[in-house]
N, CA, C and O atoms as a DFTB+ gen file, in Angstrom:
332 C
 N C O
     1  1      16.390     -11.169      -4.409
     2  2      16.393     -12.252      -3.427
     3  2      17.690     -12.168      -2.628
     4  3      18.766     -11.952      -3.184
     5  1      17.575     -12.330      -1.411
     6  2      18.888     -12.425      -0.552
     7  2      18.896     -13.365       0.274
     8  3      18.005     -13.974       0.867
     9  1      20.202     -13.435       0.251
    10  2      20.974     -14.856       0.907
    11  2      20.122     -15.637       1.774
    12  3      19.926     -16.851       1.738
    13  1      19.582     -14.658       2.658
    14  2      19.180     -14.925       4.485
    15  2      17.733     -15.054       3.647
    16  3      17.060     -14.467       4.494
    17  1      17.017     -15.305       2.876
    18  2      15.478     -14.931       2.713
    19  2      15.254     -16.612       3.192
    20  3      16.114     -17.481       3.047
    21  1      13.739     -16.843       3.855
    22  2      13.746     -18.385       3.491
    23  2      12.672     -18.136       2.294
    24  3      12.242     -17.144       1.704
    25  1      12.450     -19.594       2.233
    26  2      11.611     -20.461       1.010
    27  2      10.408     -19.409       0.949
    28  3      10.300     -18.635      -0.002
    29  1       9.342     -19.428       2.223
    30  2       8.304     -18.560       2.552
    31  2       8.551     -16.856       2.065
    32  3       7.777     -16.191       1.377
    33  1       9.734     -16.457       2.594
    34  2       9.486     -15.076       2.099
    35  2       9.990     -15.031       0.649
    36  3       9.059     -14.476       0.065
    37  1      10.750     -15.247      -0.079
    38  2      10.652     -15.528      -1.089
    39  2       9.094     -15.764      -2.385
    40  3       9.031     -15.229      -3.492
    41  1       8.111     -16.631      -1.809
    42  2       6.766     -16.947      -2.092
    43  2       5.983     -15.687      -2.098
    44  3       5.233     -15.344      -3.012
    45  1       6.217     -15.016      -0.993
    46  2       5.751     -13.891      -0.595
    47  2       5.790     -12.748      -1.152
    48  3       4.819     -11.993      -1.212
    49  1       7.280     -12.430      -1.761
    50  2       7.665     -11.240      -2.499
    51  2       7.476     -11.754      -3.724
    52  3       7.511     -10.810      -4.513
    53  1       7.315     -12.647      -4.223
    54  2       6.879     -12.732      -6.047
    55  2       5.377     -13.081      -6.009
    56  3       4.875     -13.069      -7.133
    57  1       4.335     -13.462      -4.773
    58  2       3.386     -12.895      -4.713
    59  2       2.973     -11.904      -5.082
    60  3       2.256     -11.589      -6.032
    61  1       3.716     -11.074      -3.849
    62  2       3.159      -9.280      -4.070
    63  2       3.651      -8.681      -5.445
    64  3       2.926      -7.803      -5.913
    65  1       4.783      -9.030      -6.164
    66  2       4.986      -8.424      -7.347
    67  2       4.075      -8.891      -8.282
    68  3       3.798      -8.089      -9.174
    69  1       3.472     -10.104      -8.320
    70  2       2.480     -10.540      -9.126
    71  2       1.124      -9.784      -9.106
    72  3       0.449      -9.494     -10.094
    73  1       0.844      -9.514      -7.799
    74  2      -0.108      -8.771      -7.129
    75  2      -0.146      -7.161      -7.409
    76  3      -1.175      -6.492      -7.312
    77  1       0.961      -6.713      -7.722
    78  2       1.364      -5.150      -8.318
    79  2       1.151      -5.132      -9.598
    80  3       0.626      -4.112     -10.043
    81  1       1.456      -6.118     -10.441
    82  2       1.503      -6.445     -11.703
    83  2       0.066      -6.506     -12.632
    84  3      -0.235      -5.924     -13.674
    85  1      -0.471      -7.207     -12.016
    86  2      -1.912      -7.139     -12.185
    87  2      -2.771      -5.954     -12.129
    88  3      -3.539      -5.468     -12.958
    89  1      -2.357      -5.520     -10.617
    90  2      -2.868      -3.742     -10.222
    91  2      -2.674      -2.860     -11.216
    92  3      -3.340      -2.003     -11.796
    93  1      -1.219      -3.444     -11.274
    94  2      -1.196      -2.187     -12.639
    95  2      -1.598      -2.347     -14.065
    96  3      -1.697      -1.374     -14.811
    97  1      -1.862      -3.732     -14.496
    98  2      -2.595      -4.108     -15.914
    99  2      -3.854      -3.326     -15.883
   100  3      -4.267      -2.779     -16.905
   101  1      -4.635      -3.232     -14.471
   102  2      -5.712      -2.319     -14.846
   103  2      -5.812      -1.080     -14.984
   104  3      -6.857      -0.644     -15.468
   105  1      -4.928      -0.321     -14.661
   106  2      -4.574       1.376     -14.943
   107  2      -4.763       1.759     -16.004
   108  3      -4.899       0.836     -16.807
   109  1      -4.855       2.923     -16.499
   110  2      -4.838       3.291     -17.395
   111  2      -3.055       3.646     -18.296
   112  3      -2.019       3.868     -17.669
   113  1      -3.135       3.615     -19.346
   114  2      -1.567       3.537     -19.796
   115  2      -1.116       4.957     -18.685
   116  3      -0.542       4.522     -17.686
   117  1      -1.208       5.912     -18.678
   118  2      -0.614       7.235     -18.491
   119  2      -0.669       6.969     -17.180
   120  3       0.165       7.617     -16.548
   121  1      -1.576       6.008     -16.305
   122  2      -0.985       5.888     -14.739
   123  2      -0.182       5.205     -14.425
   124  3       0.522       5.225     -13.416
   125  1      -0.212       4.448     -15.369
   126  2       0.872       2.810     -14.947
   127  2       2.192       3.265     -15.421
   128  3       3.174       2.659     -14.992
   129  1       2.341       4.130     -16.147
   130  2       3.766       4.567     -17.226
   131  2       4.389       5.254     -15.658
   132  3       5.467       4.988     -15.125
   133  1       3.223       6.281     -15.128
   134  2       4.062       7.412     -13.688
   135  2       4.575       6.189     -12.836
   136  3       5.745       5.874     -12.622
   137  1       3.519       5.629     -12.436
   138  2       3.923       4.792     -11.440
   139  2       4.951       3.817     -11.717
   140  3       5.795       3.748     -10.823
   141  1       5.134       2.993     -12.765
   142  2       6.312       2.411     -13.190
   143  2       7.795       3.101     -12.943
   144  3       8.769       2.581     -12.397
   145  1       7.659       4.650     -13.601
   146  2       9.189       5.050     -13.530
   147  2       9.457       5.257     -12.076
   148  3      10.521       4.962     -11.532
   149  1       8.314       5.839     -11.420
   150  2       8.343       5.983      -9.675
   151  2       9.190       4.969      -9.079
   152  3      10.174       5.089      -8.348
   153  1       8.435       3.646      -9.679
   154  2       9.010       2.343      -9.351
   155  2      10.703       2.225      -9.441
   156  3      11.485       1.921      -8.540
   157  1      10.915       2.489     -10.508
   158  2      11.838       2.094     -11.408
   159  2      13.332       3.270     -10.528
   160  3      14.552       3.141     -10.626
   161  1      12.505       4.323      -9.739
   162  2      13.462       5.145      -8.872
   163  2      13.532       6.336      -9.621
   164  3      14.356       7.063      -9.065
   165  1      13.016       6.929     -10.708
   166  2      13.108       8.121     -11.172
   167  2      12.143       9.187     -10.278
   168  3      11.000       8.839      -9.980
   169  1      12.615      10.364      -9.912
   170  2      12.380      10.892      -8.887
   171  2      10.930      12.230     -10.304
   172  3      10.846      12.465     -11.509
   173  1      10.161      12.646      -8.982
   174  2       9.106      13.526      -9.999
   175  2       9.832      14.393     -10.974
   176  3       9.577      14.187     -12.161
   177  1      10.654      15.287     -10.692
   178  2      11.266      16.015     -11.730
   179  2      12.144      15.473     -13.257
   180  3      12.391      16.188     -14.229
   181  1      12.478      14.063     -13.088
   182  2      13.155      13.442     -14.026
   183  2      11.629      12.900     -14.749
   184  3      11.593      13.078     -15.967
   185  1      10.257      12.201     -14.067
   186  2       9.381      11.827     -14.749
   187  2       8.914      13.105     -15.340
   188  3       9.069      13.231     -16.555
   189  1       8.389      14.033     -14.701
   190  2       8.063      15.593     -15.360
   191  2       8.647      15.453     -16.879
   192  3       7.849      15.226     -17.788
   193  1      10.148      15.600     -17.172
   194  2      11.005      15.964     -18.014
   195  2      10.776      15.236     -18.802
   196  3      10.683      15.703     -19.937
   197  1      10.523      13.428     -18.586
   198  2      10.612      12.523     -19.215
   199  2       9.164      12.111     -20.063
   200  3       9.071      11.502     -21.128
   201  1       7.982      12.715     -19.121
   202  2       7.240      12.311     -20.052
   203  2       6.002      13.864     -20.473
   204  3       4.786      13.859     -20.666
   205  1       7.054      15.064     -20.479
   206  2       6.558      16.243     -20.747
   207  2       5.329      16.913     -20.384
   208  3       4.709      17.625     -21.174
   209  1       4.947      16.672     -19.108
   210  2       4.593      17.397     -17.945
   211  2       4.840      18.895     -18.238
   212  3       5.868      19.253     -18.813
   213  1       3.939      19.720     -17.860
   214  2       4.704      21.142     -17.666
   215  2       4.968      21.608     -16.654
   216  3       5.878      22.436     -16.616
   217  1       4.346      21.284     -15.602
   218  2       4.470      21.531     -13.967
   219  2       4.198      20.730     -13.139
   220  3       3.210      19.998     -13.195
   221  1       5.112      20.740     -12.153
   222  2       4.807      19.645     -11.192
   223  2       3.664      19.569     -10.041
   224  3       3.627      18.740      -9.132
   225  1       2.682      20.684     -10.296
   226  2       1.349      20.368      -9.672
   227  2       0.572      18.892     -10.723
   228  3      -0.256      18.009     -10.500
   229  1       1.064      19.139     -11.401
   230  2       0.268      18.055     -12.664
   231  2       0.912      16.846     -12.179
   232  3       0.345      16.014     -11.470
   233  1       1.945      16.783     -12.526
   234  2       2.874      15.509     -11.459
   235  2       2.018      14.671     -10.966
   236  3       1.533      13.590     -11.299
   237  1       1.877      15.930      -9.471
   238  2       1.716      15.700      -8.293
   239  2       0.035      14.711      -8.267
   240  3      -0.373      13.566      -8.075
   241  1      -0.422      15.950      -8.569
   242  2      -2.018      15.268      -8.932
   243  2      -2.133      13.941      -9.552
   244  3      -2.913      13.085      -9.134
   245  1      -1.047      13.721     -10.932
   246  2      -1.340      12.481     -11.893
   247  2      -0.941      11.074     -10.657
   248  3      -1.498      10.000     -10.433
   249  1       0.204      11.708     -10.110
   250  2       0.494      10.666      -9.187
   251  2      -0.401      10.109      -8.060
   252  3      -0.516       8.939      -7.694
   253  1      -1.043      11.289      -7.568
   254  2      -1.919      11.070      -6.419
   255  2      -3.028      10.387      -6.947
   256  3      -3.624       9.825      -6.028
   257  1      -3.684      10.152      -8.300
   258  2      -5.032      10.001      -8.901
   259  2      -4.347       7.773      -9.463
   260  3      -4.978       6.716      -9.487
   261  1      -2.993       8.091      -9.752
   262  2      -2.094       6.721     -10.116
   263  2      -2.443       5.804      -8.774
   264  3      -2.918       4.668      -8.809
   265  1      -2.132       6.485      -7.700
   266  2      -2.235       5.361      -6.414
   267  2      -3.332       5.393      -6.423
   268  3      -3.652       4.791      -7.448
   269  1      -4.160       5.705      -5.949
   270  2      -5.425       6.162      -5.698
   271  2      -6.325       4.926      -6.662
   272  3      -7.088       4.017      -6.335
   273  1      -5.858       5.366      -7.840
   274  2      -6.413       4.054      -8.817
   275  2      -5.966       2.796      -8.493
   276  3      -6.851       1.946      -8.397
   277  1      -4.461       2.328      -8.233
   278  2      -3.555       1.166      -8.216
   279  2      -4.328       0.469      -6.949
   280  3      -4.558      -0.731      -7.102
   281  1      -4.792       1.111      -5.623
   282  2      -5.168       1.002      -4.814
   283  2      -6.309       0.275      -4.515
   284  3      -6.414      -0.757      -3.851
   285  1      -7.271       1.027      -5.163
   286  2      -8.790       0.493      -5.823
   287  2      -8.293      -1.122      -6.406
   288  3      -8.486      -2.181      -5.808
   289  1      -7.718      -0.971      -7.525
   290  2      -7.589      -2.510      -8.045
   291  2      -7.158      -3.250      -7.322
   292  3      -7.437      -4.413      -7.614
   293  1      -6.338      -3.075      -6.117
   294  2      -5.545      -3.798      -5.379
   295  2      -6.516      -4.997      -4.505
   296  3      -6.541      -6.221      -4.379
   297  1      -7.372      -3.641      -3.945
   298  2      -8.193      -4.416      -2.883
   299  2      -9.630      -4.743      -3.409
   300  3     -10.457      -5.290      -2.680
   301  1      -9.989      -4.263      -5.156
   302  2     -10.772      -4.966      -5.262
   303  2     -10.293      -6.524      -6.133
   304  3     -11.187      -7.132      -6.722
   305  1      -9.131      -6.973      -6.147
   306  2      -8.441      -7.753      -6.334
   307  2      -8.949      -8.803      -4.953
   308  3      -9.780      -9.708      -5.030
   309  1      -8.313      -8.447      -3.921
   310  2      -8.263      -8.886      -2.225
   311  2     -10.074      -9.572      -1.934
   312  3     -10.477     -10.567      -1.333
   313  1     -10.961      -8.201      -2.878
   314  2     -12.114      -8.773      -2.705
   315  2     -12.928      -9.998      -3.576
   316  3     -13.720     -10.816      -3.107
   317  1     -12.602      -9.900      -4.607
   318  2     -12.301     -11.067      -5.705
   319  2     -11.765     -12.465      -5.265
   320  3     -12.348     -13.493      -5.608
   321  1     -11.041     -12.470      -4.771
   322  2     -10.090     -13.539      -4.236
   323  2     -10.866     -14.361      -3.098
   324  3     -10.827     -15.591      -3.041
   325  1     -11.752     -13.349      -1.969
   326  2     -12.809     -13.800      -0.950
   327  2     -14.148     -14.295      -0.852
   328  3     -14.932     -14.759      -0.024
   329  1     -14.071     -14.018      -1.957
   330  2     -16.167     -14.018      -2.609
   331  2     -15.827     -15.416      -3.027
   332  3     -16.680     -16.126      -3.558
């Protein structure tokens, strides 16, 4: 939170983290773990290392298949919410 935020954006950003939070309760453990450290600022080669990956085509893919999923829940979240 910073100084200059008002009341509204504030609402807004613990929205959307609530809204991520959820996204990611539906993942599967091994997508939510990539995407977490992603989060968290660990760059692909430190997650590789960290959660014994052998190559970073695998990475690459686990990551691309992580959003891809996070995504899906997101907006069928958005659609949930409209119905």
């Amino acid at each position: 939170i910073e100084a200059q935020d008002t009341p509204e954006t504030i609402l807004i950003r613990k929205e959307n983290i609530e809204r991520l939070r959820r996204g990611l309760s539906k993942l599967s453990q091994n997508y939510r773990e990539l995407l977490v450290l992603e989060i968290k600022g660990l760059d692909r080669e430190e997650i590789r290392k960290m959660l014994g990956i052998e190559n970073m085509g695998a990475v690459r893919t686990r990551m691309h298949r992580a959003r891809r999923n996070l995504k899906k829940a997101l907006e069928e979240r958005v659609t949930e919410t409209f119905i």
